[in-house]
mmCIF file of C-alpha atoms in Angstrom:
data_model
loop_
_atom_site.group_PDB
_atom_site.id
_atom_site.type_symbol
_atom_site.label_atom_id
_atom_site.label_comp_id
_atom_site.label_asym_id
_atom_site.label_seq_id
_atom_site.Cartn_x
_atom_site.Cartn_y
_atom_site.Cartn_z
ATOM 1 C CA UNK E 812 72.645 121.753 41.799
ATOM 2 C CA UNK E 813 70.013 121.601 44.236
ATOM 3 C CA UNK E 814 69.271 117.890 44.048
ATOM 4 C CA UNK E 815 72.866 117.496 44.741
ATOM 5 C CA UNK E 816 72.742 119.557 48.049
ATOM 6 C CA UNK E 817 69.629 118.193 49.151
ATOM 7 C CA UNK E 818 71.544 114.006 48.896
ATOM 8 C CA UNK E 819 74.552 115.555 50.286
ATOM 9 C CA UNK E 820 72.130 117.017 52.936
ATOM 10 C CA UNK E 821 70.539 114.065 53.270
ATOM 11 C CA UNK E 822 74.020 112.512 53.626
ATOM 12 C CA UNK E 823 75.306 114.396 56.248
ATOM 13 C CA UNK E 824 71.929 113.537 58.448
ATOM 14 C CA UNK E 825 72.350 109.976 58.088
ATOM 15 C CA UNK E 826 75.818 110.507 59.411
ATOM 16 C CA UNK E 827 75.232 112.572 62.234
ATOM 17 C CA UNK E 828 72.436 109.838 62.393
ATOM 18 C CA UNK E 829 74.897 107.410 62.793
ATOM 19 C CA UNK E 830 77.105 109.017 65.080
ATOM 20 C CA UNK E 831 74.674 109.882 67.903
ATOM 21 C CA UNK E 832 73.536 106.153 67.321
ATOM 22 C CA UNK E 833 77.159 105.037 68.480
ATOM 23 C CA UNK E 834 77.503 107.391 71.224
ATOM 24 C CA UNK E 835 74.023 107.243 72.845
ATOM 25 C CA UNK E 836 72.833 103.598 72.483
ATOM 26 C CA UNK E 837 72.092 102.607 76.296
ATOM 27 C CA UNK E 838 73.546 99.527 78.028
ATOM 28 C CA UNK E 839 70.489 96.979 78.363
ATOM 29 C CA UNK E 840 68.583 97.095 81.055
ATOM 30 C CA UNK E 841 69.524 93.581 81.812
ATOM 31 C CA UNK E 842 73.164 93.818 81.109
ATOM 32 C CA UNK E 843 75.599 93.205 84.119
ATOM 33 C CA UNK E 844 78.305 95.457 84.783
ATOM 34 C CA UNK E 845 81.192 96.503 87.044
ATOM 35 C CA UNK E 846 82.010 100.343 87.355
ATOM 36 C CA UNK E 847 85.817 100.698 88.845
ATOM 37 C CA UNK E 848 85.459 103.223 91.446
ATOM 38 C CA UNK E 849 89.467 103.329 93.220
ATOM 39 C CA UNK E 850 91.660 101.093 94.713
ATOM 40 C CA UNK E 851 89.482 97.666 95.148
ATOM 41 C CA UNK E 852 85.861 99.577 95.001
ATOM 42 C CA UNK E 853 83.912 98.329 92.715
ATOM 43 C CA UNK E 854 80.264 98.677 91.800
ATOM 44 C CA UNK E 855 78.512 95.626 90.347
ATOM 45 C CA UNK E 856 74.643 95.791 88.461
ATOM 46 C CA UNK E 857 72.565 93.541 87.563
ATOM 47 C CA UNK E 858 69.228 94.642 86.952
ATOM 48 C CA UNK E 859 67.673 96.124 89.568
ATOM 49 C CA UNK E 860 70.709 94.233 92.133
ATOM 50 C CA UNK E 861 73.765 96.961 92.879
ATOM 51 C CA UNK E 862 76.377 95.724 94.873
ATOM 52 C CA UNK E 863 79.077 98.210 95.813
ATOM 53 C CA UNK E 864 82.453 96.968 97.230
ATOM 54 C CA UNK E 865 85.148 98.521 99.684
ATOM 55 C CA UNK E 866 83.750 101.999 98.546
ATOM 56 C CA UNK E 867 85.152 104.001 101.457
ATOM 57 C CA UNK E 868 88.383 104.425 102.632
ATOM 58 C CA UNK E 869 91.198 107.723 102.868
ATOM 59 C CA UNK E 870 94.168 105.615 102.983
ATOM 60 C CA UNK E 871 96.381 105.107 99.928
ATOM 61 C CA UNK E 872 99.405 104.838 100.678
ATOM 62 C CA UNK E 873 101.309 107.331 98.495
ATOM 63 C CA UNK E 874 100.693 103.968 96.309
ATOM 64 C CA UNK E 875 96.772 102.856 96.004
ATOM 65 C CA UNK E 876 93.634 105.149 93.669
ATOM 66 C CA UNK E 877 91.957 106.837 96.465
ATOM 67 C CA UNK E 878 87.884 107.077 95.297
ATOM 68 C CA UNK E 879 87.517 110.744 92.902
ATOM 69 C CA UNK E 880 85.762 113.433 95.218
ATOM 70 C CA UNK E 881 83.341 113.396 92.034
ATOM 71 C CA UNK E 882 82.158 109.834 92.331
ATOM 72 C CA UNK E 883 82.223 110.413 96.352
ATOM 73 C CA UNK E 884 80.336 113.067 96.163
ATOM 74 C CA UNK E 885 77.530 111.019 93.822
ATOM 75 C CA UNK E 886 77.730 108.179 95.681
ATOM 76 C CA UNK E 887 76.532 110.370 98.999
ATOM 77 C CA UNK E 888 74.018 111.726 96.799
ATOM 78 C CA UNK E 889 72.778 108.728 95.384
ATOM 79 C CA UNK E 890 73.177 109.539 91.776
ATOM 80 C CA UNK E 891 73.627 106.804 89.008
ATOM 81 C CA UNK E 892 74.645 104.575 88.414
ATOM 82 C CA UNK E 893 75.076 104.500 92.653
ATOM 83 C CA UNK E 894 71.749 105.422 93.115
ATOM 84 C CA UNK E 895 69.379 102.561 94.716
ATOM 85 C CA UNK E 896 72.211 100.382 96.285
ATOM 86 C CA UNK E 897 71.383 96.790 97.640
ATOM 87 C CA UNK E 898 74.383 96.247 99.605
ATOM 88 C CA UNK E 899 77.790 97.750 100.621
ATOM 89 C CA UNK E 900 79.997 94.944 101.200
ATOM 90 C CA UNK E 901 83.434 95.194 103.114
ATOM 91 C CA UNK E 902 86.082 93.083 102.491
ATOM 92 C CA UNK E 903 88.069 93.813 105.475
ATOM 93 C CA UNK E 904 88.803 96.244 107.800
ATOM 94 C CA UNK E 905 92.160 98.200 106.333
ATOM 95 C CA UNK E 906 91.893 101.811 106.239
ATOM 96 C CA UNK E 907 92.443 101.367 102.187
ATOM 97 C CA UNK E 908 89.382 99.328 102.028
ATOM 98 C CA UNK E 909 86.900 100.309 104.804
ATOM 99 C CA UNK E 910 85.530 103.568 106.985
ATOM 100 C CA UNK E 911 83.060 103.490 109.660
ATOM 101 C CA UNK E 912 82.426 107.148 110.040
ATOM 102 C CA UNK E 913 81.468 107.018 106.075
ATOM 103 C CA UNK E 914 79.822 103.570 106.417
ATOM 104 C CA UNK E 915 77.674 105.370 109.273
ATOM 105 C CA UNK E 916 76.858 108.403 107.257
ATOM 106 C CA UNK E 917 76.138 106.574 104.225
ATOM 107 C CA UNK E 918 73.595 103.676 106.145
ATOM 108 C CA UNK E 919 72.172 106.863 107.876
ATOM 109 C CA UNK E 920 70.780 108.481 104.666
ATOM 110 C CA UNK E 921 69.641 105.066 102.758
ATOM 111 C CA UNK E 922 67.848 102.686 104.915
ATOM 112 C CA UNK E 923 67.153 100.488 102.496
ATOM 113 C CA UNK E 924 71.007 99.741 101.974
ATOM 114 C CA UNK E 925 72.392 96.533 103.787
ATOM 115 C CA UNK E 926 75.623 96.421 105.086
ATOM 116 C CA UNK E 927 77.696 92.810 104.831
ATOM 117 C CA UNK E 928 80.853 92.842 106.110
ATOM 118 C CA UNK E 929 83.192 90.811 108.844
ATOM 119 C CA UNK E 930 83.188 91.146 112.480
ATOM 120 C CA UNK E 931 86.052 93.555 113.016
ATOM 121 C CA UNK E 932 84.753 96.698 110.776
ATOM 122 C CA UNK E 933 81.343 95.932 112.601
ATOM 123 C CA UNK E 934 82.859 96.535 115.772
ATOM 124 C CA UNK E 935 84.488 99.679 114.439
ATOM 125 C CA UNK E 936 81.352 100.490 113.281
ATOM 126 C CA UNK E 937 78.868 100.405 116.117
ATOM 127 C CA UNK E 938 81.380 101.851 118.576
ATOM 128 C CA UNK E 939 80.447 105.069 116.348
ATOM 129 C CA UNK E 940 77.461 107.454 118.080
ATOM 130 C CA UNK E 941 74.394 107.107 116.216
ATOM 131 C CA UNK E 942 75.292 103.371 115.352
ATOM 132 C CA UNK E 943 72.364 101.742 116.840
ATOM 133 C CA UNK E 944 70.413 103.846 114.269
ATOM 134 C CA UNK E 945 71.366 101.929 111.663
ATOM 135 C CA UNK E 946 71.454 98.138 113.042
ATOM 136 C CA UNK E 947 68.838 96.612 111.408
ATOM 137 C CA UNK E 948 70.741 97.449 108.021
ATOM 138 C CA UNK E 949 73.901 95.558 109.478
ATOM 139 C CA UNK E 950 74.937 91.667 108.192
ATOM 140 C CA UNK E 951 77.790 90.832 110.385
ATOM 141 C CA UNK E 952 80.077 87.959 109.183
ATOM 142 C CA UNK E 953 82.537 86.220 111.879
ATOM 143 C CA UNK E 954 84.527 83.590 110.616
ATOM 144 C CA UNK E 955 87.982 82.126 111.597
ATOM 145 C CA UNK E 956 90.609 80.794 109.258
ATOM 146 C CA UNK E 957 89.707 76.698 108.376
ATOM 147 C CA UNK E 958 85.791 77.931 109.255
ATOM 148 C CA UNK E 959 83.109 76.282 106.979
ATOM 149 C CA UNK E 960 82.050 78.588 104.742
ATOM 150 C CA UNK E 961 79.073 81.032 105.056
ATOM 151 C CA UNK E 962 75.697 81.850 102.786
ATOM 152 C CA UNK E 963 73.440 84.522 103.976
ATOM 153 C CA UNK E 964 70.453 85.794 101.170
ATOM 154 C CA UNK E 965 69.954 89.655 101.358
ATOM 155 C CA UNK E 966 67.366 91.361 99.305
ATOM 156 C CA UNK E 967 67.802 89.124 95.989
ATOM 157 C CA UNK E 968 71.146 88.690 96.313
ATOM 158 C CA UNK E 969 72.851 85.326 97.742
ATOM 159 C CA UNK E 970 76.206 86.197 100.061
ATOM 160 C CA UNK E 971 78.895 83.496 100.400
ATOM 161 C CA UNK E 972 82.207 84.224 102.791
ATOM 162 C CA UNK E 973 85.067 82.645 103.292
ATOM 163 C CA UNK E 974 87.789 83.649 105.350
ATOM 164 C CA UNK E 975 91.282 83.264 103.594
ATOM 165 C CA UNK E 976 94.368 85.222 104.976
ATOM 166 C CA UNK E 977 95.619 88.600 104.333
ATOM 167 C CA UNK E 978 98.368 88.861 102.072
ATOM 168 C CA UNK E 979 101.656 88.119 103.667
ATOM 169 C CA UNK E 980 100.316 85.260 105.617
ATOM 170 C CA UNK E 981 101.600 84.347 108.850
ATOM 171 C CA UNK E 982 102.121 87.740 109.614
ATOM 172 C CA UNK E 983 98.797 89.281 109.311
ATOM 173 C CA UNK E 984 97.208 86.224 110.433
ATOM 174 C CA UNK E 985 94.530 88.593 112.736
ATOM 175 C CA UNK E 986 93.077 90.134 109.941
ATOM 176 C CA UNK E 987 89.447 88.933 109.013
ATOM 177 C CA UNK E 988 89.751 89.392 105.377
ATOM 178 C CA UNK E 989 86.795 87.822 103.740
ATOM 179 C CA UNK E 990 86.519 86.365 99.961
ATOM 180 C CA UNK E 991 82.583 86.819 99.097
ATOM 181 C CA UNK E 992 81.006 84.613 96.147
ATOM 182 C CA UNK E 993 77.887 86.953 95.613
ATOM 183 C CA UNK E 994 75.110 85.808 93.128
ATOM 184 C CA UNK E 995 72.578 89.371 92.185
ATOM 185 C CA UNK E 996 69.746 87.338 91.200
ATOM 186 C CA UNK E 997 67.200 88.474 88.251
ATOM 187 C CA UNK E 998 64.282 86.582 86.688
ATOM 188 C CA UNK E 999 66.057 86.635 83.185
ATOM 189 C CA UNK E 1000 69.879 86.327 83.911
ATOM 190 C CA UNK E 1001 71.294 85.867 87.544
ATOM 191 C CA UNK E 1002 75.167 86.851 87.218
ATOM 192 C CA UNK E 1003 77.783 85.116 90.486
ATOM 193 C CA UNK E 1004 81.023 87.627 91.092
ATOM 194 C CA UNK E 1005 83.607 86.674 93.352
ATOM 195 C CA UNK E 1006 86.006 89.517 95.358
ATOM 196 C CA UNK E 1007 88.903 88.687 97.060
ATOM 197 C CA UNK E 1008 89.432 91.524 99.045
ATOM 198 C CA UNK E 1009 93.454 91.311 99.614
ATOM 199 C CA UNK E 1010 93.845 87.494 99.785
ATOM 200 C CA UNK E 1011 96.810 85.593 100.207
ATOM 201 C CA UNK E 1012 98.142 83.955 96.685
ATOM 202 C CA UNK E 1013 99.064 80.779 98.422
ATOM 203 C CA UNK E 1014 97.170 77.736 97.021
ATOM 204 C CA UNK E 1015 97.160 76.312 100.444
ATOM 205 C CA UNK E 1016 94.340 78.153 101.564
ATOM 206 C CA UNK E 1017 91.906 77.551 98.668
ATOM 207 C CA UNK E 1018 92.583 73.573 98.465
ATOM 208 C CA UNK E 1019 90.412 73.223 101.664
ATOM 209 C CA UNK E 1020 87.705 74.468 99.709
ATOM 210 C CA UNK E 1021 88.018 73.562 95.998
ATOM 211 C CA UNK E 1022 84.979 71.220 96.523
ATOM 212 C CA UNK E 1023 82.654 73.844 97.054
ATOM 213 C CA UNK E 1024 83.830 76.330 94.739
ATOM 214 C CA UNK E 1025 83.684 73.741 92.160
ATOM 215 C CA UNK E 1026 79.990 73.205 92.489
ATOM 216 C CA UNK E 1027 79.317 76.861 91.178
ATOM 217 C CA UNK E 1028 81.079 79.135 88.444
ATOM 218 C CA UNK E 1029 81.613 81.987 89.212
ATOM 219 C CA UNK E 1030 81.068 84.459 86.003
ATOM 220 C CA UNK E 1031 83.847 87.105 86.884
ATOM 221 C CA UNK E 1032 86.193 87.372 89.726
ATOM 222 C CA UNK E 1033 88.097 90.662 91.374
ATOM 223 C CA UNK E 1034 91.451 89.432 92.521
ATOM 224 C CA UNK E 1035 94.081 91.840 93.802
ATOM 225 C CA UNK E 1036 96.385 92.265 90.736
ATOM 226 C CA UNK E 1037 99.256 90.662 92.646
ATOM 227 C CA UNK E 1038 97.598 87.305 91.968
ATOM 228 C CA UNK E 1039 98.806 87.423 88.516
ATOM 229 C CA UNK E 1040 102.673 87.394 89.385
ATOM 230 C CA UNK E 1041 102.801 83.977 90.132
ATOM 231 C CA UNK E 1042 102.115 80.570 88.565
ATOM 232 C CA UNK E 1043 100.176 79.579 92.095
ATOM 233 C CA UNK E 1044 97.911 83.147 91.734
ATOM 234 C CA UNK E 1045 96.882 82.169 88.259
ATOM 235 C CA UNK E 1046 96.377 78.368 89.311
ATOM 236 C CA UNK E 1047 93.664 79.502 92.205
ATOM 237 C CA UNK E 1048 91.700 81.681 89.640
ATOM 238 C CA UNK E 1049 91.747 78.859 86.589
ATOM 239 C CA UNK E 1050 91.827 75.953 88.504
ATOM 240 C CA UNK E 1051 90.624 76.275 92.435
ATOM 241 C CA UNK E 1052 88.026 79.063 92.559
ATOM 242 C CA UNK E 1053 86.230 78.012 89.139
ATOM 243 C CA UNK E 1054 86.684 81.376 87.609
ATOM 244 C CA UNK E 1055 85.565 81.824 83.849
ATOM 245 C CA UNK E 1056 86.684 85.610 84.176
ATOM 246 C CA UNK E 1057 89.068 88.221 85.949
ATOM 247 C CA UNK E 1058 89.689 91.986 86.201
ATOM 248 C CA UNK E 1059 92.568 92.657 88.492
ATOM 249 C CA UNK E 1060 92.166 95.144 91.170
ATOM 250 C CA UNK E 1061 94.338 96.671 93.951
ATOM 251 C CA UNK E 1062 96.466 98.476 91.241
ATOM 252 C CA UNK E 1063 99.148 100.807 92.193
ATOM 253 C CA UNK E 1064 97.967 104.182 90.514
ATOM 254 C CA UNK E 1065 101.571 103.722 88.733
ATOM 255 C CA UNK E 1066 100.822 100.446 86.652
ATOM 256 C CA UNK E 1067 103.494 98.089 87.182
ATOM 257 C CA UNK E 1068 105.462 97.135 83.924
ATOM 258 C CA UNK E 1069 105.394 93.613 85.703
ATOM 259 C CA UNK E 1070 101.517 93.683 85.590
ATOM 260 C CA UNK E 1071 101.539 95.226 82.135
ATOM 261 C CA UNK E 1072 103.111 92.232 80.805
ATOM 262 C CA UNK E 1073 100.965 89.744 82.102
ATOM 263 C CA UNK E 1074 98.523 90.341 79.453
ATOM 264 C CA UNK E 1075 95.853 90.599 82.652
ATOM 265 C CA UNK E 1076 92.437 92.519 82.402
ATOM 266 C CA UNK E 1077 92.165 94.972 85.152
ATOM 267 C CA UNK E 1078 90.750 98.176 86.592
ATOM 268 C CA UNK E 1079 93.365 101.612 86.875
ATOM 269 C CA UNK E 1080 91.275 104.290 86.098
ATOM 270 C CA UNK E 1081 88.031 105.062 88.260
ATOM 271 C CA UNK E 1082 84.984 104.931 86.269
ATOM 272 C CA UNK E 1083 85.798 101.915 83.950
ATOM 273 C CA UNK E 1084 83.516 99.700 83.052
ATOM 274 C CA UNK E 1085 82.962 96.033 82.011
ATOM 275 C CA UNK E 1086 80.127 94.026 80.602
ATOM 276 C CA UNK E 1087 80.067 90.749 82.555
ATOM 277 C CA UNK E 1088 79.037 87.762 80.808
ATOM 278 C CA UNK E 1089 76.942 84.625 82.560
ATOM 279 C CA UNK E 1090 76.872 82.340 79.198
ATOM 280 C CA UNK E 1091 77.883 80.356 81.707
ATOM 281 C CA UNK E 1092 75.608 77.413 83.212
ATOM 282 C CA UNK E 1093 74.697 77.968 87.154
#
């Protein structure tokens, strides 16, 4: 009787063994990722590289995933994984994407962070008292629509822009909304991520620059999920942008059955994550 209750203690070790094995193994330390934080805020990692998109904004729209006061409130206090940021980058100025007063506060308290981000949230920005504090940290982008594209290299990380209209082109032809091909270098495994901010679907504007999208993949790409409604959407991801992977974002906090059925990968519930592969060659 007591051998058998010391295997079935043995037993129930391994198991618990096992368990805590499942739950606790860590991500590498060299493994990319993207944490969804709301609406099209995103945080990618790669190594010691953290890129964090479009994190602040108060507009949703009765529609849009407004950023969790929990993850706001680690963000501000730099805990992880948001601790240690390389960049914020801004997509555009829309009050569901971008806010200078947090942009401000947030530069203010981590010097080290760079801002990248087109002309017209930097002019919100600096307008702001205290902005000239925080200048040096500040990678303005001004680009008009047919512009050759841009490449600026910030702190390990290689920034390419290119402006390509707001959705529902012509009529929100004055909005500088920039699509950014970033690269977060590291000595073992650089990974390239593309986000779209809230780009037009219209092929029109990508065949201009198919030639020098081609010349790079890009490992994963962050479209706005309406890009997967239409047969022109899905063509610019597989065929245009040179795209091996895509997680919609943008997502209505009530899914769309339309979106549903598309079979699509993409972020709905803050604090999701995704490995991101770069098997493929650079």
């Amino acid at each position: 009787m007591t051998s058998s209750l010391f295997v079935m203690g043995k037993i129930a070790q391994l198991c618990c063994f096992s368990i805590l094995t499942l739950v606790f193994t860590p991500v590498s330390a060299h493994q990319a990722t993207a944490t969804y934080v709301g609406n099209e805020a995103v945080l990618v990692v790669n190594g010691d590289k953290k890129v964090l998109f479009d994190p602040f904004f108060h507009q949703a729209f009765g529609t849009y995933q407004l950023v969790p006061k929990e993850i706001r409130r680690a963000i501000f206090a730099g805990h992880a994984p948001y601790d240690n940021l390389t960049a914020i980058v801004i997509s555009h100025a829309h009050g569901d994407h971008f806010s200078a007063n947090d942009v401000l506060r947030y530069l203010g308290a981590y010097p080290s962070t760079q801002l990248i981000a087109p002309k017209q949230a930097i002019d919100e920005l600096i307008k702001l008292p205290k902005s000239l504090d925080i200048r040096p940290q500040i990678r303005g982008i001004e680009l008009a629509i047919n512009d050759a594209p841009v490449t600026i290299n910030v702190a390990g990380l290689m920034v390419e822009a290119v402006r390509i209209p707001h959705a529902g082109w012509p009529s929100r032809a004055n909005i500088e909304n920039l699509v950014f091909r970033v690269t977060l270098n590291h000595a073992k495994s650089p990974i390239t991520i593309m986000h779209l901010g809230d780009a037009d679907p219209d092929d029109n504007h990508y065949i201009p620059y198919k030639r020098y999208w081609q010349q790079r993949v890009t490992d994963t790409a962050f479209p706005p999920y309406w890009f997967y409604f239409s047969a022109e959407g899905n063509d610019i991801l597989n065929e245009i942008l040179n795209v091996k992977n895509s997680v919609g974002l943008h997502v209505p906090v009530i899914i769309p059955k339309r979106l549903k059925a598309t079979g699509a990968d993409f972020f709905s519930s803050p604090g999701e994550v995704r490995t991101l592969s770069n098997k493929h060659s650079h």
